[in-house]
mmCIF file of C-alpha atoms in Angstrom:
data_model
loop_
_atom_site.group_PDB
_atom_site.id
_atom_site.type_symbol
_atom_site.label_atom_id
_atom_site.label_comp_id
_atom_site.label_asym_id
_atom_site.label_seq_id
_atom_site.Cartn_x
_atom_site.Cartn_y
_atom_site.Cartn_z
ATOM 1 C CA UNK A 1 19.093 -88.555 -48.379
ATOM 2 C CA UNK A 2 22.605 -87.277 -47.651
ATOM 3 C CA UNK A 3 22.151 -84.394 -50.098
ATOM 4 C CA UNK A 4 18.820 -83.545 -48.509
ATOM 5 C CA UNK A 5 20.369 -83.441 -45.030
ATOM 6 C CA UNK A 6 23.326 -81.329 -46.165
ATOM 7 C CA UNK A 7 20.993 -78.892 -47.892
ATOM 8 C CA UNK A 8 18.782 -78.502 -44.801
ATOM 9 C CA UNK A 9 21.816 -78.215 -42.512
ATOM 10 C CA UNK A 10 23.428 -75.501 -44.620
ATOM 11 C CA UNK A 11 20.155 -73.544 -44.705
ATOM 12 C CA UNK A 12 19.907 -73.824 -40.915
ATOM 13 C CA UNK A 13 23.440 -72.531 -40.379
ATOM 14 C CA UNK A 14 22.846 -69.556 -42.700
ATOM 15 C CA UNK A 15 19.607 -68.737 -40.885
ATOM 16 C CA UNK A 16 21.370 -68.942 -37.521
ATOM 17 C CA UNK A 17 24.054 -66.559 -38.780
ATOM 18 C CA UNK A 18 21.426 -64.052 -39.958
ATOM 19 C CA UNK A 19 19.608 -64.227 -36.611
ATOM 20 C CA UNK A 20 22.835 -63.639 -34.691
ATOM 21 C CA UNK A 21 23.821 -60.617 -36.807
ATOM 22 C CA UNK A 22 20.384 -58.971 -36.572
ATOM 23 C CA UNK A 23 20.096 -59.653 -32.843
ATOM 24 C CA UNK A 24 23.602 -58.373 -32.071
ATOM 25 C CA UNK A 25 23.161 -55.180 -34.098
ATOM 26 C CA UNK A 26 19.684 -54.375 -32.703
ATOM 27 C CA UNK A 27 20.760 -54.866 -29.082
ATOM 28 C CA UNK A 28 23.809 -52.660 -29.526
ATOM 29 C CA UNK A 29 21.781 -49.905 -31.207
ATOM 30 C CA UNK A 30 19.246 -49.673 -28.375
ATOM 31 C CA UNK A 31 19.335 -46.412 -26.345
ATOM 32 C CA UNK A 32 22.115 -46.543 -23.764
ATOM 33 C CA UNK A 33 23.776 -49.567 -25.343
ATOM 34 C CA UNK A 34 25.060 -52.546 -23.350
ATOM 35 C CA UNK A 35 26.153 -50.272 -20.468
ATOM 36 C CA UNK A 36 22.732 -48.675 -19.946
ATOM 37 C CA UNK A 37 22.230 -50.352 -16.554
ATOM 38 C CA UNK A 38 25.636 -49.240 -15.271
ATOM 39 C CA UNK A 39 24.798 -45.651 -16.206
ATOM 40 C CA UNK A 40 21.918 -45.698 -13.705
ATOM 41 C CA UNK A 41 24.353 -46.123 -10.805
ATOM 42 C CA UNK A 42 24.733 -42.659 -9.195
ATOM 43 C CA UNK A 43 28.272 -43.527 -8.140
ATOM 44 C CA UNK A 44 29.335 -44.341 -11.701
ATOM 45 C CA UNK A 45 31.257 -41.508 -13.358
ATOM 46 C CA UNK A 46 31.865 -41.017 -17.058
ATOM 47 C CA UNK A 47 35.492 -42.062 -16.553
ATOM 48 C CA UNK A 48 34.294 -45.285 -14.943
ATOM 49 C CA UNK A 49 31.976 -45.947 -17.886
ATOM 50 C CA UNK A 50 34.773 -45.292 -20.379
ATOM 51 C CA UNK A 51 37.081 -47.606 -18.473
ATOM 52 C CA UNK A 52 34.420 -50.328 -18.352
ATOM 53 C CA UNK A 53 33.703 -49.875 -22.052
ATOM 54 C CA UNK A 54 37.396 -50.384 -22.821
ATOM 55 C CA UNK A 55 37.621 -53.473 -20.590
ATOM 56 C CA UNK A 56 34.622 -55.050 -22.342
ATOM 57 C CA UNK A 57 35.873 -54.078 -25.791
ATOM 58 C CA UNK A 58 32.833 -51.920 -26.482
ATOM 59 C CA UNK A 59 34.959 -49.073 -27.821
ATOM 60 C CA UNK A 60 35.807 -51.069 -30.937
ATOM 61 C CA UNK A 61 33.843 -51.000 -34.220
ATOM 62 C CA UNK A 62 30.605 -53.000 -34.091
ATOM 63 C CA UNK A 63 31.735 -55.549 -36.672
ATOM 64 C CA UNK A 64 34.854 -56.331 -34.598
ATOM 65 C CA UNK A 65 32.710 -56.762 -31.488
ATOM 66 C CA UNK A 66 30.449 -59.172 -33.367
ATOM 67 C CA UNK A 67 33.332 -61.274 -34.717
ATOM 68 C CA UNK A 68 34.875 -61.499 -31.253
ATOM 69 C CA UNK A 69 31.522 -62.481 -29.718
ATOM 70 C CA UNK A 70 30.809 -65.042 -32.449
ATOM 71 C CA UNK A 71 34.275 -66.611 -32.116
ATOM 72 C CA UNK A 72 33.903 -66.957 -28.358
ATOM 73 C CA UNK A 73 30.407 -68.361 -28.867
ATOM 74 C CA UNK A 74 31.781 -71.096 -31.148
ATOM 75 C CA UNK A 75 34.324 -71.948 -28.442
ATOM 76 C CA UNK A 76 31.559 -72.365 -25.863
ATOM 77 C CA UNK A 77 32.070 -69.016 -24.133
ATOM 78 C CA UNK A 78 28.681 -67.284 -24.244
ATOM 79 C CA UNK A 79 29.827 -64.470 -21.985
ATOM 80 C CA UNK A 80 28.933 -63.543 -18.403
ATOM 81 C CA UNK A 81 25.850 -61.929 -16.938
ATOM 82 C CA UNK A 82 26.107 -58.230 -16.077
ATOM 83 C CA UNK A 83 23.900 -58.877 -13.063
ATOM 84 C CA UNK A 84 25.921 -61.423 -11.074
ATOM 85 C CA UNK A 85 28.855 -62.346 -13.313
ATOM 86 C CA UNK A 86 27.624 -65.922 -13.778
ATOM 87 C CA UNK A 87 28.283 -67.650 -17.124
ATOM 88 C CA UNK A 88 25.406 -67.100 -19.533
ATOM 89 C CA UNK A 89 25.022 -70.812 -20.268
ATOM 90 C CA UNK A 90 24.731 -71.529 -16.547
ATOM 91 C CA UNK A 91 22.064 -68.836 -16.167
ATOM 92 C CA UNK A 92 20.081 -70.213 -19.109
ATOM 93 C CA UNK A 93 20.575 -73.782 -17.894
ATOM 94 C CA UNK A 94 18.773 -72.992 -14.634
ATOM 95 C CA UNK A 95 15.631 -72.058 -16.588
ATOM 96 C CA UNK A 96 15.648 -74.481 -19.542
ATOM 97 C CA UNK A 97 13.868 -77.346 -17.773
ATOM 98 C CA UNK A 98 10.931 -75.149 -16.715
ATOM 99 C CA UNK A 99 10.373 -73.875 -20.254
ATOM 100 C CA UNK A 100 10.778 -77.282 -21.916
ATOM 101 C CA UNK A 101 8.384 -78.822 -19.386
ATOM 102 C CA UNK A 102 5.758 -76.166 -20.067
ATOM 103 C CA UNK A 103 6.232 -76.264 -23.847
ATOM 104 C CA UNK A 104 6.282 -80.067 -24.002
ATOM 105 C CA UNK A 105 3.136 -80.465 -21.924
ATOM 106 C CA UNK A 106 1.189 -77.778 -23.801
ATOM 107 C CA UNK A 107 2.294 -79.189 -27.169
ATOM 108 C CA UNK A 108 1.173 -82.702 -26.187
ATOM 109 C CA UNK A 109 -2.204 -81.319 -25.101
ATOM 110 C CA UNK A 110 -2.576 -79.299 -28.314
ATOM 111 C CA UNK A 111 -1.683 -82.244 -30.564
ATOM 112 C CA UNK A 112 -3.941 -84.731 -28.764
ATOM 113 C CA UNK A 113 -7.030 -82.515 -28.499
ATOM 114 C CA UNK A 114 -6.472 -80.650 -31.785
ATOM 115 C CA UNK A 115 -6.062 -83.898 -33.745
ATOM 116 C CA UNK A 116 -9.244 -85.363 -32.289
ATOM 117 C CA UNK A 117 -11.266 -82.197 -32.943
ATOM 118 C CA UNK A 118 -9.902 -81.920 -36.486
ATOM 119 C CA UNK A 119 -10.672 -85.527 -37.407
ATOM 120 C CA UNK A 120 -14.147 -85.445 -35.865
ATOM 121 C CA UNK A 121 -14.905 -82.105 -37.518
ATOM 122 C CA UNK A 122 -13.888 -83.502 -40.927
ATOM 123 C CA UNK A 123 -15.828 -86.755 -40.549
ATOM 124 C CA UNK A 124 -18.894 -84.860 -39.267
ATOM 125 C CA UNK A 125 -18.659 -81.950 -41.679
ATOM 126 C CA UNK A 126 -21.143 -79.097 -41.140
ATOM 127 C CA UNK A 127 -22.540 -80.803 -38.035
ATOM 128 C CA UNK A 128 -23.219 -78.980 -34.764
ATOM 129 C CA UNK A 129 -19.859 -80.216 -33.442
ATOM 130 C CA UNK A 130 -18.054 -78.862 -36.508
ATOM 131 C CA UNK A 131 -19.685 -75.446 -36.184
ATOM 132 C CA UNK A 132 -18.938 -75.240 -32.446
ATOM 133 C CA UNK A 133 -15.312 -76.283 -33.064
ATOM 134 C CA UNK A 134 -14.940 -73.630 -35.783
ATOM 135 C CA UNK A 135 -16.357 -70.866 -33.586
ATOM 136 C CA UNK A 136 -14.246 -72.029 -30.642
ATOM 137 C CA UNK A 137 -11.099 -71.950 -32.758
ATOM 138 C CA UNK A 138 -11.845 -68.427 -33.964
ATOM 139 C CA UNK A 139 -12.404 -67.264 -30.381
ATOM 140 C CA UNK A 140 -9.163 -68.878 -29.181
ATOM 141 C CA UNK A 141 -7.208 -67.270 -32.025
ATOM 142 C CA UNK A 142 -8.775 -63.841 -31.456
ATOM 143 C CA UNK A 143 -8.152 -63.484 -27.703
ATOM 144 C CA UNK A 144 -4.588 -62.947 -26.429
ATOM 145 C CA UNK A 145 -2.928 -65.593 -24.280
ATOM 146 C CA UNK A 146 -2.456 -63.327 -21.264
ATOM 147 C CA UNK A 147 -6.229 -62.735 -21.119
ATOM 148 C CA UNK A 148 -6.886 -66.487 -20.916
ATOM 149 C CA UNK A 149 -4.236 -66.682 -18.215
ATOM 150 C CA UNK A 150 -5.771 -63.909 -16.104
ATOM 151 C CA UNK A 151 -9.275 -65.351 -16.485
ATOM 152 C CA UNK A 152 -7.968 -68.817 -15.564
ATOM 153 C CA UNK A 153 -6.277 -67.453 -12.434
ATOM 154 C CA UNK A 154 -9.409 -65.557 -11.413
ATOM 155 C CA UNK A 155 -11.758 -68.531 -11.865
ATOM 156 C CA UNK A 156 -9.707 -71.567 -10.871
ATOM 157 C CA UNK A 157 -7.370 -69.977 -8.321
ATOM 158 C CA UNK A 158 -9.119 -67.017 -6.696
ATOM 159 C CA UNK A 159 -12.770 -68.062 -6.945
ATOM 160 C CA UNK A 160 -12.671 -71.866 -6.827
ATOM 161 C CA UNK A 161 -9.265 -72.403 -5.240
ATOM 162 C CA UNK A 162 -8.652 -75.533 -7.298
ATOM 163 C CA UNK A 163 -5.292 -74.624 -8.852
ATOM 164 C CA UNK A 164 -2.279 -72.499 -7.833
ATOM 165 C CA UNK A 165 -2.124 -68.973 -9.239
ATOM 166 C CA UNK A 166 1.555 -69.162 -10.143
ATOM 167 C CA UNK A 167 5.065 -70.505 -9.620
ATOM 168 C CA UNK A 168 6.369 -73.922 -10.567
ATOM 169 C CA UNK A 169 6.062 -75.607 -7.171
ATOM 170 C CA UNK A 170 5.256 -74.906 -3.533
ATOM 171 C CA UNK A 171 8.322 -74.080 -1.457
ATOM 172 C CA UNK A 172 9.122 -77.050 0.747
ATOM 173 C CA UNK A 173 7.172 -79.498 -1.428
ATOM 174 C CA UNK A 174 9.148 -80.819 -4.373
ATOM 175 C CA UNK A 175 6.925 -83.815 -5.111
ATOM 176 C CA UNK A 176 5.915 -84.746 -8.650
ATOM 177 C CA UNK A 177 2.239 -84.220 -7.815
ATOM 178 C CA UNK A 178 2.996 -80.702 -6.643
ATOM 179 C CA UNK A 179 4.793 -79.923 -9.927
ATOM 180 C CA UNK A 180 1.871 -81.349 -11.901
ATOM 181 C CA UNK A 181 -0.620 -79.343 -9.829
ATOM 182 C CA UNK A 182 1.178 -76.112 -10.722
ATOM 183 C CA UNK A 183 1.620 -77.190 -14.352
ATOM 184 C CA UNK A 184 -2.062 -77.759 -15.163
ATOM 185 C CA UNK A 185 -3.269 -74.177 -15.560
ATOM 186 C CA UNK A 186 -0.324 -72.602 -17.474
ATOM 187 C CA UNK A 187 -0.020 -75.582 -19.833
ATOM 188 C CA UNK A 188 -3.732 -75.480 -20.670
ATOM 189 C CA UNK A 189 -3.637 -71.716 -21.224
ATOM 190 C CA UNK A 190 -0.576 -72.008 -23.488
ATOM 191 C CA UNK A 191 -2.145 -74.880 -25.462
ATOM 192 C CA UNK A 192 -5.479 -73.157 -26.231
ATOM 193 C CA UNK A 193 -4.284 -71.201 -29.258
ATOM 194 C CA UNK A 194 -2.366 -74.181 -30.593
ATOM 195 C CA UNK A 195 -5.353 -76.502 -30.166
ATOM 196 C CA UNK A 196 -7.272 -74.089 -32.410
ATOM 197 C CA UNK A 197 -4.488 -74.005 -35.017
ATOM 198 C CA UNK A 198 -3.895 -77.749 -34.936
ATOM 199 C CA UNK A 199 -7.603 -78.600 -35.199
ATOM 200 C CA UNK A 200 -8.096 -76.326 -38.246
ATOM 201 C CA UNK A 201 -5.085 -77.769 -40.079
ATOM 202 C CA UNK A 202 -6.032 -81.330 -39.124
ATOM 203 C CA UNK A 203 -9.593 -80.831 -40.351
ATOM 204 C CA UNK A 204 -8.356 -79.541 -43.719
ATOM 205 C CA UNK A 205 -5.774 -82.337 -44.070
ATOM 206 C CA UNK A 206 -8.371 -84.977 -43.185
ATOM 207 C CA UNK A 207 -10.888 -83.617 -45.698
ATOM 208 C CA UNK A 208 -8.170 -83.640 -48.355
ATOM 209 C CA UNK A 209 -7.272 -87.265 -47.553
ATOM 210 C CA UNK A 210 -10.917 -88.363 -47.569
ATOM 211 C CA UNK A 211 -11.336 -87.067 -51.134
ATOM 212 C CA UNK A 212 -8.426 -89.162 -52.464
ATOM 213 C CA UNK A 213 -9.006 -92.147 -54.744
ATOM 214 C CA UNK A 214 -7.399 -94.676 -52.406
ATOM 215 C CA UNK A 215 -10.029 -93.879 -49.757
ATOM 216 C CA UNK A 216 -12.819 -94.401 -52.284
ATOM 217 C CA UNK A 217 -11.210 -97.719 -53.230
ATOM 218 C CA UNK A 218 -11.037 -98.783 -49.557
ATOM 219 C CA UNK A 219 -14.713 -98.008 -49.140
ATOM 220 C CA UNK A 220 -15.552 -99.885 -52.332
ATOM 221 C CA UNK A 221 -13.844 -102.970 -50.879
ATOM 222 C CA UNK A 222 -16.372 -102.944 -48.069
ATOM 223 C CA UNK A 223 -14.147 -101.751 -45.240
ATOM 224 C CA UNK A 224 -15.940 -100.199 -42.293
ATOM 225 C CA UNK A 225 -15.895 -96.387 -42.088
ATOM 226 C CA UNK A 226 -13.933 -96.523 -38.835
ATOM 227 C CA UNK A 227 -11.237 -98.701 -40.387
ATOM 228 C CA UNK A 228 -11.054 -96.481 -43.469
ATOM 229 C CA UNK A 229 -10.574 -93.394 -41.307
ATOM 230 C CA UNK A 230 -8.059 -94.895 -38.882
ATOM 231 C CA UNK A 231 -6.007 -96.924 -41.349
ATOM 232 C CA UNK A 232 -6.088 -94.891 -44.557
ATOM 233 C CA UNK A 233 -7.113 -91.319 -43.738
ATOM 234 C CA UNK A 234 -5.454 -90.432 -40.434
ATOM 235 C CA UNK A 235 -1.971 -91.611 -41.435
ATOM 236 C CA UNK A 236 -1.981 -89.505 -44.598
ATOM 237 C CA UNK A 237 -3.557 -86.513 -42.861
ATOM 238 C CA UNK A 238 -0.863 -86.523 -40.168
ATOM 239 C CA UNK A 239 1.957 -86.122 -42.712
ATOM 240 C CA UNK A 240 1.629 -82.305 -43.112
ATOM 241 C CA UNK A 241 1.081 -82.070 -39.344
ATOM 242 C CA UNK A 242 4.707 -83.097 -38.779
ATOM 243 C CA UNK A 243 5.813 -79.977 -40.613
ATOM 244 C CA UNK A 244 3.270 -77.905 -38.689
ATOM 245 C CA UNK A 245 4.765 -79.113 -35.395
ATOM 246 C CA UNK A 246 8.105 -77.608 -36.396
ATOM 247 C CA UNK A 247 6.603 -74.406 -37.755
ATOM 248 C CA UNK A 248 4.660 -73.831 -34.533
ATOM 249 C CA UNK A 249 7.782 -73.830 -32.350
ATOM 250 C CA UNK A 250 8.357 -70.043 -32.595
ATOM 251 C CA UNK A 251 4.753 -69.281 -31.624
ATOM 252 C CA UNK A 252 4.959 -71.756 -28.737
ATOM 253 C CA UNK A 253 8.122 -70.035 -27.488
ATOM 254 C CA UNK A 254 6.441 -66.633 -27.799
ATOM 255 C CA UNK A 255 3.368 -67.901 -25.991
ATOM 256 C CA UNK A 256 5.594 -69.393 -23.288
ATOM 257 C CA UNK A 257 7.134 -65.955 -22.709
ATOM 258 C CA UNK A 258 3.692 -64.456 -22.025
ATOM 259 C CA UNK A 259 2.447 -67.457 -20.037
ATOM 260 C CA UNK A 260 5.562 -67.581 -17.856
ATOM 261 C CA UNK A 261 5.149 -63.896 -17.062
ATOM 262 C CA UNK A 262 1.471 -64.246 -16.118
ATOM 263 C CA UNK A 263 2.043 -67.328 -13.952
ATOM 264 C CA UNK A 264 5.500 -66.299 -12.635
ATOM 265 C CA UNK A 265 6.837 -69.516 -14.152
ATOM 266 C CA UNK A 266 10.664 -69.597 -13.778
ATOM 267 C CA UNK A 267 11.445 -70.324 -17.436
ATOM 268 C CA UNK A 268 13.450 -68.734 -20.223
ATOM 269 C CA UNK A 269 10.631 -66.365 -21.188
ATOM 270 C CA UNK A 270 10.531 -64.759 -17.792
ATOM 271 C CA UNK A 271 14.331 -64.687 -17.686
ATOM 272 C CA UNK A 272 14.333 -62.892 -21.044
ATOM 273 C CA UNK A 273 12.027 -60.116 -19.814
ATOM 274 C CA UNK A 274 13.939 -59.736 -16.550
ATOM 275 C CA UNK A 275 17.268 -59.585 -18.382
ATOM 276 C CA UNK A 276 15.907 -57.112 -20.922
ATOM 277 C CA UNK A 277 14.668 -54.842 -18.132
ATOM 278 C CA UNK A 278 18.065 -55.020 -16.450
ATOM 279 C CA UNK A 279 19.888 -54.471 -19.774
ATOM 280 C CA UNK A 280 21.727 -57.738 -19.189
ATOM 281 C CA UNK A 281 22.697 -57.979 -22.867
ATOM 282 C CA UNK A 282 24.911 -61.095 -22.653
ATOM 283 C CA UNK A 283 21.988 -63.093 -21.214
ATOM 284 C CA UNK A 284 19.493 -61.559 -23.678
ATOM 285 C CA UNK A 285 21.761 -62.406 -26.610
ATOM 286 C CA UNK A 286 22.370 -65.890 -25.216
ATOM 287 C CA UNK A 287 18.627 -66.498 -24.880
ATOM 288 C CA UNK A 288 18.062 -65.240 -28.414
ATOM 289 C CA UNK A 289 20.654 -67.647 -29.807
ATOM 290 C CA UNK A 290 19.498 -70.563 -27.649
ATOM 291 C CA UNK A 291 15.870 -70.035 -28.740
ATOM 292 C CA UNK A 292 16.943 -69.736 -32.383
ATOM 293 C CA UNK A 293 18.876 -73.008 -32.099
ATOM 294 C CA UNK A 294 15.835 -74.726 -30.552
ATOM 295 C CA UNK A 295 13.517 -73.489 -33.300
ATOM 296 C CA UNK A 296 15.921 -74.309 -36.138
ATOM 297 C CA UNK A 297 16.687 -77.731 -34.659
ATOM 298 C CA UNK A 298 12.974 -78.452 -34.255
ATOM 299 C CA UNK A 299 12.262 -77.525 -37.866
ATOM 300 C CA UNK A 300 15.255 -79.566 -39.036
ATOM 301 C CA UNK A 301 14.007 -82.633 -37.160
ATOM 302 C CA UNK A 302 10.513 -82.090 -38.597
ATOM 303 C CA UNK A 303 11.935 -81.872 -42.132
ATOM 304 C CA UNK A 304 13.938 -85.062 -41.623
ATOM 305 C CA UNK A 305 10.888 -86.857 -40.198
ATOM 306 C CA UNK A 306 8.770 -85.836 -43.187
ATOM 307 C CA UNK A 307 11.533 -86.938 -45.579
ATOM 308 C CA UNK A 308 11.704 -90.333 -43.887
ATOM 309 C CA UNK A 309 7.930 -90.810 -43.987
ATOM 310 C CA UNK A 310 7.465 -89.432 -47.504
ATOM 311 C CA UNK A 311 10.309 -90.227 -49.962
ATOM 312 C CA UNK A 312 8.875 -87.712 -52.465
ATOM 313 C CA UNK A 313 10.164 -84.884 -50.250
ATOM 314 C CA UNK A 314 13.818 -85.953 -50.236
ATOM 315 C CA UNK A 315 13.794 -87.027 -53.878
ATOM 316 C CA UNK A 316 12.073 -83.861 -55.089
#
């Protein structure tokens, strides 16, 4: 188990290094560079830009800039925002809770509904329910998230008035119910695509488990179909779903970026777009690294969970 953990940890660190190098190089090669926003100030002269570039160390070779940034990152100094001079970690910290709340809620919805649809579709193969679930999954995967968001706002906010059209809470009302009221629509919209993905994978995994010999043996012993499914099939079908939960993290983060923009949700996705538009490169780079750490950590936890549940993984 120790060798397995060390192997996964080393792979994660290498991947994080690659992400940081690619992200740093791409951001610095964009038109205008890190000082693009300062160049838009009519009172900023070329001498001022050169002086600022020297103060920030941007006149050095790119590889020296990266090493300096990486060293400060390891020491906990993620830089300061170009917009207000606030520490990058503090800026990100103000938006982490909103994103984690949205992602956590939508993931819970996707797992619960997707698992149920997948199991029922597998146990009622080629039934009307299975066909409807298949078509529904294809529709959810074919239509972009922002379209679902706009349709949801139009129907449930503008026409029916049941749910808020955006924001995380009503100003002056910080109650839990108010947060939940604002959370319903964006979390459902974000979970739609993942319900489709989860249900398809769960259906396939359940069908594979049903065809195994141990299930046939359980049925031969006279166990009820419900007990066979719940005790023998579901547990084995959920094993690959643990890995899927980790693999889906990047798509959930990407979906959160779109969903937060549509619903003006004050999370990291909206902060990323705002910072990118302002050319606030320290915050953009900090968000990139923070998201990469979240994704890599999620996949690492999923790998460890699978290894604990299935010894064949860690001994293979």
